[in-house]
Amino acid sequence: DAGVTQSPTHLIKTRGQQVTLRCSPKSGHDTVSWYQQALGQGPQFIFQYYEEEERQRGNFPDRFSGHQFPNYSSELNVNALLLGDSALYLCASRTAGETQYFGPGTRLLVL
Amino acid sequence: AQSVTQPDIHITVSEGASLELRCNYSYGATPYLFWYVQSPGQGLQLLLKYFSGDTLVQGIKGFEAEFKRSQSSFNLRKPSVHWSDAAEYFCAVGEGRGSTLGRLYFGRGTQLTVWP
């Protein structure tokens, strides 16, 4: 049984560009959350998706948007990239009432 | 507002020594509490969790944690540390209950170094 998978593992972008990160949840999980982990910090909640809708959102600007597909996979989109968006982006999935399981993350570097 | 404090940024212990990592939380109701471990360049692996019941919870890799409501603490312990335990450890509190369990609030982490 595959756990949470994310792609790509690494990518480099320049300021002003747009990026899309992808996440496939653990089998049987229907809720996906995204977190941003800056270097030396704990993960910060971006948003959570359930039934293809954004259920909850953290303190992130509208440049950060997401989507959940009918198969529960999810995308995180970031527009107009800033240097400060450089971070490890973590996807987590769960089903009702259960613990969140995290993927390995996508490391984004903005130059 | 919910928050988690891990007062120790970096801890160094000798292999075979005991370990305690501190975590204090702020949450208005009975919290869902978690400890995760992160190895370099990796995602987060769940060590243990507390939802309710026995305040001493056992996790993987020989770790345990004790929930103390009066102190708003959820400290992680291990009686004998192995070199492979070197990693970063995060304490987190979950918002909501059961099926409405939502975001996790994380502390800034404690980096553990193990001397041989």
PDB file of N, CA, C and O in Angstrom, chain A residues 33 35 37 40-45 48 55-59 88 90 94 96-105 107, chain B residues 32 34 36 38 40-46 49 51 88 90 95 97-109:
ATOM      1  N   SER A  33      -4.359  17.869   3.078  1.00  0.00           N
ATOM      2  CA  SER A  33      -3.907  19.162   3.589  1.00  0.00           C
ATOM      3  C   SER A  33      -2.530  19.470   3.033  1.00  0.00           C
ATOM      4  O   SER A  33      -1.746  18.563   2.756  1.00  0.00           O
ATOM      5  N   TYR A  35       1.012  21.903   3.685  1.00  0.00           N
ATOM      6  CA  TYR A  35       1.786  22.665   4.649  1.00  0.00           C
ATOM      7  C   TYR A  35       3.040  23.205   3.976  1.00  0.00           C
ATOM      8  O   TYR A  35       3.610  22.558   3.093  1.00  0.00           O
ATOM      9  N   GLN A  37       6.908  24.364   4.921  1.00  0.00           N
ATOM     10  CA  GLN A  37       7.925  24.307   5.961  1.00  0.00           C
ATOM     11  C   GLN A  37       9.157  25.067   5.499  1.00  0.00           C
ATOM     12  O   GLN A  37       9.932  24.573   4.669  1.00  0.00           O
ATOM     13  N   GLY A  40      14.369  25.538   8.958  1.00  0.00           N
ATOM     14  CA  GLY A  40      14.503  25.778  10.386  1.00  0.00           C
ATOM     15  C   GLY A  40      13.212  26.042  11.125  1.00  0.00           C
ATOM     16  O   GLY A  40      13.240  26.430  12.301  1.00  0.00           O
ATOM     17  N   GLN A  41      12.090  25.851  10.466  1.00  0.00           N
ATOM     18  CA  GLN A  41      10.787  26.119  11.079  1.00  0.00           C
ATOM     19  C   GLN A  41       9.918  24.872  11.069  1.00  0.00           C
ATOM     20  O   GLN A  41      10.197  23.901  10.362  1.00  0.00           O
ATOM     21  N   GLY A  42       8.856  24.913  11.859  1.00  0.00           N
ATOM     22  CA  GLY A  42       7.864  23.868  11.791  1.00  0.00           C
ATOM     23  C   GLY A  42       6.919  24.105  10.621  1.00  0.00           C
ATOM     24  O   GLY A  42       6.838  25.218  10.100  1.00  0.00           O
ATOM     25  N   PRO A  43       6.230  23.074  10.172  1.00  0.00           N
ATOM     26  CA  PRO A  43       5.274  23.236   9.073  1.00  0.00           C
ATOM     27  C   PRO A  43       4.155  24.214   9.428  1.00  0.00           C
ATOM     28  O   PRO A  43       3.683  24.240  10.567  1.00  0.00           O
ATOM     29  N   GLN A  44       3.755  24.998   8.426  1.00  0.00           N
ATOM     30  CA  GLN A  44       2.653  25.948   8.569  1.00  0.00           C
ATOM     31  C   GLN A  44       1.516  25.511   7.654  1.00  0.00           C
ATOM     32  O   GLN A  44       1.739  25.258   6.458  1.00  0.00           O
ATOM     33  N   PHE A  45       0.315  25.474   8.187  1.00  0.00           N
ATOM     34  CA  PHE A  45      -0.854  25.009   7.449  1.00  0.00           C
ATOM     35  C   PHE A  45      -1.236  25.994   6.355  1.00  0.00           C
ATOM     36  O   PHE A  45      -1.379  27.201   6.618  1.00  0.00           O
ATOM     37  N   GLN A  48      -6.828  22.909   3.532  1.00  0.00           N
ATOM     38  CA  GLN A  48      -7.281  21.530   3.552  1.00  0.00           C
ATOM     39  C   GLN A  48      -8.434  21.366   2.565  1.00  0.00           C
ATOM     40  O   GLN A  48      -9.318  22.222   2.484  1.00  0.00           O
ATOM     41  N   ARG A  55     -11.858  23.315   2.640  1.00  0.00           N
ATOM     42  CA  ARG A  55     -12.604  23.288   3.886  1.00  0.00           C
ATOM     43  C   ARG A  55     -12.051  24.280   4.898  1.00  0.00           C
ATOM     44  O   ARG A  55     -12.787  24.840   5.691  1.00  0.00           O
ATOM     45  N   GLN A  56     -10.752  24.463   4.885  1.00  0.00           N
ATOM     46  CA  GLN A  56     -10.115  25.317   5.876  1.00  0.00           C
ATOM     47  C   GLN A  56      -8.876  25.923   5.248  1.00  0.00           C
ATOM     48  O   GLN A  56      -8.223  25.282   4.402  1.00  0.00           O
ATOM     49  N   ARG A  57      -8.548  27.143   5.666  1.00  0.00           N
ATOM     50  CA  ARG A  57      -7.413  27.833   5.087  1.00  0.00           C
ATOM     51  C   ARG A  57      -6.611  28.505   6.184  1.00  0.00           C
ATOM     52  O   ARG A  57      -7.179  29.074   7.124  1.00  0.00           O
ATOM     53  N   GLY A  58      -5.297  28.453   6.040  1.00  0.00           N
ATOM     54  CA  GLY A  58      -4.414  29.137   6.963  1.00  0.00           C
ATOM     55  C   GLY A  58      -4.144  30.554   6.485  1.00  0.00           C
ATOM     56  O   GLY A  58      -4.775  31.063   5.548  1.00  0.00           O
ATOM     57  N   ASN A  59      -3.177  31.184   7.102  1.00  0.00           N
ATOM     58  CA  ASN A  59      -2.879  32.584   6.840  1.00  0.00           C
ATOM     59  C   ASN A  59      -1.906  32.722   5.669  1.00  0.00           C
ATOM     60  O   ASN A  59      -0.751  33.143   5.836  1.00  0.00           O
ATOM     61  N   LEU A  88       9.994  23.689   1.854  1.00  0.00           N
ATOM     62  CA  LEU A  88       9.546  22.324   1.626  1.00  0.00           C
ATOM     63  C   LEU A  88       8.025  22.326   1.738  1.00  0.00           C
ATOM     64  O   LEU A  88       7.473  22.780   2.746  1.00  0.00           O
ATOM     65  N   LEU A  90       4.713  20.213   2.053  1.00  0.00           N
ATOM     66  CA  LEU A  90       4.286  18.901   2.504  1.00  0.00           C
ATOM     67  C   LEU A  90       2.804  18.705   2.283  1.00  0.00           C
ATOM     68  O   LEU A  90       2.001  19.602   2.554  1.00  0.00           O
ATOM     69  N   ARG A  94      -5.657  12.078   5.195  1.00  0.00           N
ATOM     70  CA  ARG A  94      -6.297  11.320   6.259  1.00  0.00           C
ATOM     71  C   ARG A  94      -7.710  10.958   5.810  1.00  0.00           C
ATOM     72  O   ARG A  94      -8.214  11.477   4.810  1.00  0.00           O
ATOM     73  N   ALA A  96     -11.707  10.211   7.820  1.00  0.00           N
ATOM     74  CA  ALA A  96     -12.439  10.814   8.926  1.00  0.00           C
ATOM     75  C   ALA A  96     -11.918  10.349  10.277  1.00  0.00           C
ATOM     76  O   ALA A  96     -11.842   9.161  10.554  1.00  0.00           O
ATOM     77  N   GLY A  97     -11.584  11.294  11.126  1.00  0.00           N
ATOM     78  CA  GLY A  97     -11.201  11.002  12.493  1.00  0.00           C
ATOM     79  C   GLY A  97      -9.839  10.386  12.675  1.00  0.00           C
ATOM     80  O   GLY A  97      -9.475  10.026  13.772  1.00  0.00           O
ATOM     81  N   GLU A  98      -9.076  10.256  11.616  1.00  0.00           N
ATOM     82  CA  GLU A  98      -7.798   9.573  11.717  1.00  0.00           C
ATOM     83  C   GLU A  98      -6.636  10.552  11.676  1.00  0.00           C
ATOM     84  O   GLU A  98      -6.773  11.713  11.371  1.00  0.00           O
ATOM     85  N   THR A  99      -5.489  10.029  11.956  1.00  0.00           N
ATOM     86  CA  THR A  99      -4.276  10.822  11.957  1.00  0.00           C
ATOM     87  C   THR A  99      -3.884  11.217  10.541  1.00  0.00           C
ATOM     88  O   THR A  99      -4.146  10.502   9.587  1.00  0.00           O
ATOM     89  N   GLN A 100      -3.220  12.352  10.419  1.00  0.00           N
ATOM     90  CA  GLN A 100      -2.692  12.770   9.129  1.00  0.00           C
ATOM     91  C   GLN A 100      -1.356  12.084   8.856  1.00  0.00           C
ATOM     92  O   GLN A 100      -0.496  12.023   9.724  1.00  0.00           O
ATOM     93  N   TYR A 101      -1.222  11.591   7.636  1.00  0.00           N
ATOM     94  CA  TYR A 101       0.025  10.973   7.193  1.00  0.00           C
ATOM     95  C   TYR A 101       0.651  11.882   6.142  1.00  0.00           C
ATOM     96  O   TYR A 101      -0.020  12.326   5.212  1.00  0.00           O
ATOM     97  N   PHE A 102       1.932  12.121   6.308  1.00  0.00           N
ATOM     98  CA  PHE A 102       2.618  13.082   5.451  1.00  0.00           C
ATOM     99  C   PHE A 102       3.400  12.406   4.334  1.00  0.00           C
ATOM    100  O   PHE A 102       3.948  11.308   4.513  1.00  0.00           O
ATOM    101  N   GLY A 103       3.465  13.108   3.217  1.00  0.00           N
ATOM    102  CA  GLY A 103       4.320  12.697   2.125  1.00  0.00           C
ATOM    103  C   GLY A 103       5.734  13.198   2.324  1.00  0.00           C
ATOM    104  O   GLY A 103       6.015  13.911   3.288  1.00  0.00           O
ATOM    105  N   PRO A 104       6.641  12.855   1.399  1.00  0.00           N
ATOM    106  CA  PRO A 104       8.047  13.236   1.538  1.00  0.00           C
ATOM    107  C   PRO A 104       8.313  14.705   1.231  1.00  0.00           C
ATOM    108  O   PRO A 104       9.372  15.235   1.563  1.00  0.00           O
ATOM    109  N   GLY A 105       7.364  15.348   0.595  1.00  0.00           N
ATOM    110  CA  GLY A 105       7.511  16.771   0.333  1.00  0.00           C
ATOM    111  C   GLY A 105       8.098  17.096  -1.023  1.00  0.00           C
ATOM    112  O   GLY A 105       8.716  16.254  -1.692  1.00  0.00           O
ATOM    113  N   ARG A 107      10.567  20.099  -2.526  1.00  0.00           N
ATOM    114  CA  ARG A 107      11.425  21.211  -2.133  1.00  0.00           C
ATOM    115  C   ARG A 107      11.471  22.215  -3.277  1.00  0.00           C
ATOM    116  O   ARG A 107      11.921  21.903  -4.382  1.00  0.00           O
TER     117      ARG A 107
ATOM    118  N   TYR B  32      -5.984  17.289  20.713  1.00  0.00           N
ATOM    119  CA  TYR B  32      -5.382  16.140  20.043  1.00  0.00           C
ATOM    120  C   TYR B  32      -3.903  16.490  19.903  1.00  0.00           C
ATOM    121  O   TYR B  32      -3.577  17.537  19.346  1.00  0.00           O
ATOM    122  N   PHE B  34       0.251  15.336  19.009  1.00  0.00           N
ATOM    123  CA  PHE B  34       1.053  14.460  18.165  1.00  0.00           C
ATOM    124  C   PHE B  34       2.535  14.782  18.347  1.00  0.00           C
ATOM    125  O   PHE B  34       2.920  15.916  18.624  1.00  0.00           O
ATOM    126  N   TYR B  36       5.862  14.109  15.787  1.00  0.00           N
ATOM    127  CA  TYR B  36       6.365  13.643  14.505  1.00  0.00           C
ATOM    128  C   TYR B  36       7.884  13.749  14.509  1.00  0.00           C
ATOM    129  O   TYR B  36       8.456  14.607  15.185  1.00  0.00           O
ATOM    130  N   GLN B  38      11.312  13.970  11.796  1.00  0.00           N
ATOM    131  CA  GLN B  38      11.708  14.277  10.422  1.00  0.00           C
ATOM    132  C   GLN B  38      13.204  14.079  10.277  1.00  0.00           C
ATOM    133  O   GLN B  38      13.991  14.768  10.929  1.00  0.00           O
ATOM    134  N   PRO B  40      16.651  14.229   7.835  1.00  0.00           N
ATOM    135  CA  PRO B  40      17.077  15.232   6.848  1.00  0.00           C
ATOM    136  C   PRO B  40      16.513  14.966   5.453  1.00  0.00           C
ATOM    137  O   PRO B  40      16.624  13.853   4.923  1.00  0.00           O
ATOM    138  N   GLY B  41      15.896  15.988   4.872  1.00  0.00           N
ATOM    139  CA  GLY B  41      15.359  15.882   3.523  1.00  0.00           C
ATOM    140  C   GLY B  41      14.130  15.020   3.384  1.00  0.00           C
ATOM    141  O   GLY B  41      13.704  14.727   2.266  1.00  0.00           O
ATOM    142  N   GLN B  42      13.544  14.634   4.504  1.00  0.00           N
ATOM    143  CA  GLN B  42      12.392  13.736   4.471  1.00  0.00           C
ATOM    144  C   GLN B  42      11.119  14.424   4.941  1.00  0.00           C
ATOM    145  O   GLN B  42      11.159  15.535   5.483  1.00  0.00           O
ATOM    146  N   GLY B  43      10.001  13.732   4.748  1.00  0.00           N
ATOM    147  CA  GLY B  43       8.734  14.219   5.284  1.00  0.00           C
ATOM    148  C   GLY B  43       8.621  13.883   6.761  1.00  0.00           C
ATOM    149  O   GLY B  43       9.598  13.525   7.419  1.00  0.00           O
ATOM    150  N   LEU B  44       7.424  13.972   7.288  1.00  0.00           N
ATOM    151  CA  LEU B  44       7.177  13.754   8.710  1.00  0.00           C
ATOM    152  C   LEU B  44       6.626  12.351   8.948  1.00  0.00           C
ATOM    153  O   LEU B  44       5.703  11.920   8.262  1.00  0.00           O
ATOM    154  N   GLN B  45       7.195  11.682   9.957  1.00  0.00           N
ATOM    155  CA  GLN B  45       6.708  10.366  10.342  1.00  0.00           C
ATOM    156  C   GLN B  45       6.080  10.468  11.731  1.00  0.00           C
ATOM    157  O   GLN B  45       6.683  11.021  12.656  1.00  0.00           O
ATOM    158  N   LEU B  46       4.882   9.929  11.878  1.00  0.00           N
ATOM    159  CA  LEU B  46       4.195   9.974  13.156  1.00  0.00           C
ATOM    160  C   LEU B  46       4.861   9.027  14.150  1.00  0.00           C
ATOM    161  O   LEU B  46       5.047   7.845  13.858  1.00  0.00           O
ATOM    162  N   LYS B  49       0.489   9.577  19.226  1.00  0.00           N
ATOM    163  CA  LYS B  49      -0.580  10.556  19.297  1.00  0.00           C
ATOM    164  C   LYS B  49      -1.371  10.355  20.575  1.00  0.00           C
ATOM    165  O   LYS B  49      -1.412   9.250  21.129  1.00  0.00           O
ATOM    166  N   PHE B  51      -5.293  11.190  21.892  1.00  0.00           N
ATOM    167  CA  PHE B  51      -6.636  11.707  21.623  1.00  0.00           C
ATOM    168  C   PHE B  51      -7.436  11.776  22.918  1.00  0.00           C
ATOM    169  O   PHE B  51      -8.121  12.765  23.183  1.00  0.00           O
ATOM    170  N   GLU B  88      15.005  15.611  13.599  1.00  0.00           N
ATOM    171  CA  GLU B  88      14.265  16.738  14.150  1.00  0.00           C
ATOM    172  C   GLU B  88      12.893  16.246  14.588  1.00  0.00           C
ATOM    173  O   GLU B  88      12.240  15.476  13.871  1.00  0.00           O
ATOM    174  N   PHE B  90       9.038  17.169  16.037  1.00  0.00           N
ATOM    175  CA  PHE B  90       8.011  18.201  16.061  1.00  0.00           C
ATOM    176  C   PHE B  90       6.822  17.751  16.900  1.00  0.00           C
ATOM    177  O   PHE B  90       6.302  16.642  16.709  1.00  0.00           O
ATOM    178  N   GLU B  95      -6.526  20.806  15.554  1.00  0.00           N
ATOM    179  CA  GLU B  95      -7.719  21.628  15.767  1.00  0.00           C
ATOM    180  C   GLU B  95      -8.946  20.829  15.373  1.00  0.00           C
ATOM    181  O   GLU B  95      -8.971  20.215  14.309  1.00  0.00           O
ATOM    182  N   ARG B  97     -12.244  17.985  16.317  1.00  0.00           N
ATOM    183  CA  ARG B  97     -12.387  16.679  16.927  1.00  0.00           C
ATOM    184  C   ARG B  97     -12.870  15.688  15.882  1.00  0.00           C
ATOM    185  O   ARG B  97     -13.663  16.040  15.016  1.00  0.00           O
ATOM    186  N   GLY B  98     -12.439  14.461  15.986  1.00  0.00           N
ATOM    187  CA  GLY B  98     -12.948  13.378  15.166  1.00  0.00           C
ATOM    188  C   GLY B  98     -12.940  13.701  13.694  1.00  0.00           C
ATOM    189  O   GLY B  98     -11.909  14.060  13.121  1.00  0.00           O
ATOM    190  N   SER B  99     -14.122  13.594  13.073  1.00  0.00           N
ATOM    191  CA  SER B  99     -14.205  13.782  11.630  1.00  0.00           C
ATOM    192  C   SER B  99     -13.958  15.222  11.217  1.00  0.00           C
ATOM    193  O   SER B  99     -13.725  15.502  10.043  1.00  0.00           O
ATOM    194  N   THR B 100     -14.021  16.142  12.168  1.00  0.00           N
ATOM    195  CA  THR B 100     -13.748  17.542  11.820  1.00  0.00           C
ATOM    196  C   THR B 100     -12.318  17.924  12.138  1.00  0.00           C
ATOM    197  O   THR B 100     -11.971  19.103  12.096  1.00  0.00           O
ATOM    198  N   LEU B 101     -11.491  16.947  12.461  1.00  0.00           N
ATOM    199  CA  LEU B 101     -10.092  17.254  12.757  1.00  0.00           C
ATOM    200  C   LEU B 101      -9.489  17.980  11.585  1.00  0.00           C
ATOM    201  O   LEU B 101      -9.484  17.494  10.450  1.00  0.00           O
ATOM    202  N   GLY B 102      -8.991  19.159  11.851  1.00  0.00           N
ATOM    203  CA  GLY B 102      -8.504  20.003  10.775  1.00  0.00           C
ATOM    204  C   GLY B 102      -7.013  20.201  10.831  1.00  0.00           C
ATOM    205  O   GLY B 102      -6.241  19.266  10.898  1.00  0.00           O
ATOM    206  N   ARG B 103      -6.637  21.463  10.852  1.00  0.00           N
ATOM    207  CA  ARG B 103      -5.236  21.796  10.741  1.00  0.00           C
ATOM    208  C   ARG B 103      -4.467  21.355  11.969  1.00  0.00           C
ATOM    209  O   ARG B 103      -5.010  21.243  13.060  1.00  0.00           O
ATOM    210  N   LEU B 104      -3.165  21.136  11.746  1.00  0.00           N
ATOM    211  CA  LEU B 104      -2.238  20.899  12.839  1.00  0.00           C
ATOM    212  C   LEU B 104      -1.409  22.157  13.043  1.00  0.00           C
ATOM    213  O   LEU B 104      -0.981  22.799  12.081  1.00  0.00           O
ATOM    214  N   TYR B 105      -1.216  22.512  14.323  1.00  0.00           N
ATOM    215  CA  TYR B 105      -0.309  23.589  14.678  1.00  0.00           C
ATOM    216  C   TYR B 105       0.969  22.943  15.198  1.00  0.00           C
ATOM    217  O   TYR B 105       0.929  22.162  16.149  1.00  0.00           O
ATOM    218  N   PHE B 106       2.087  23.291  14.564  1.00  0.00           N
ATOM    219  CA  PHE B 106       3.364  22.691  14.910  1.00  0.00           C
ATOM    220  C   PHE B 106       4.228  23.643  15.727  1.00  0.00           C
ATOM    221  O   PHE B 106       4.176  24.867  15.547  1.00  0.00           O
ATOM    222  N   GLY B 107       5.062  23.042  16.590  1.00  0.00           N
ATOM    223  CA  GLY B 107       6.138  23.799  17.178  1.00  0.00           C
ATOM    224  C   GLY B 107       7.261  23.971  16.168  1.00  0.00           C
ATOM    225  O   GLY B 107       7.206  23.427  15.061  1.00  0.00           O
ATOM    226  N   ARG B 108       8.272  24.716  16.548  1.00  0.00           N
ATOM    227  CA  ARG B 108       9.363  24.970  15.604  1.00  0.00           C
ATOM    228  C   ARG B 108      10.368  23.836  15.543  1.00  0.00           C
ATOM    229  O   ARG B 108      11.297  23.870  14.735  1.00  0.00           O
ATOM    230  N   GLY B 109      10.190  22.820  16.401  1.00  0.00           N
ATOM    231  CA  GLY B 109      11.031  21.633  16.324  1.00  0.00           C
ATOM    232  C   GLY B 109      12.209  21.644  17.279  1.00  0.00           C
ATOM    233  O   GLY B 109      12.677  22.703  17.701  1.00  0.00           O
TER     234      GLY B 109
END
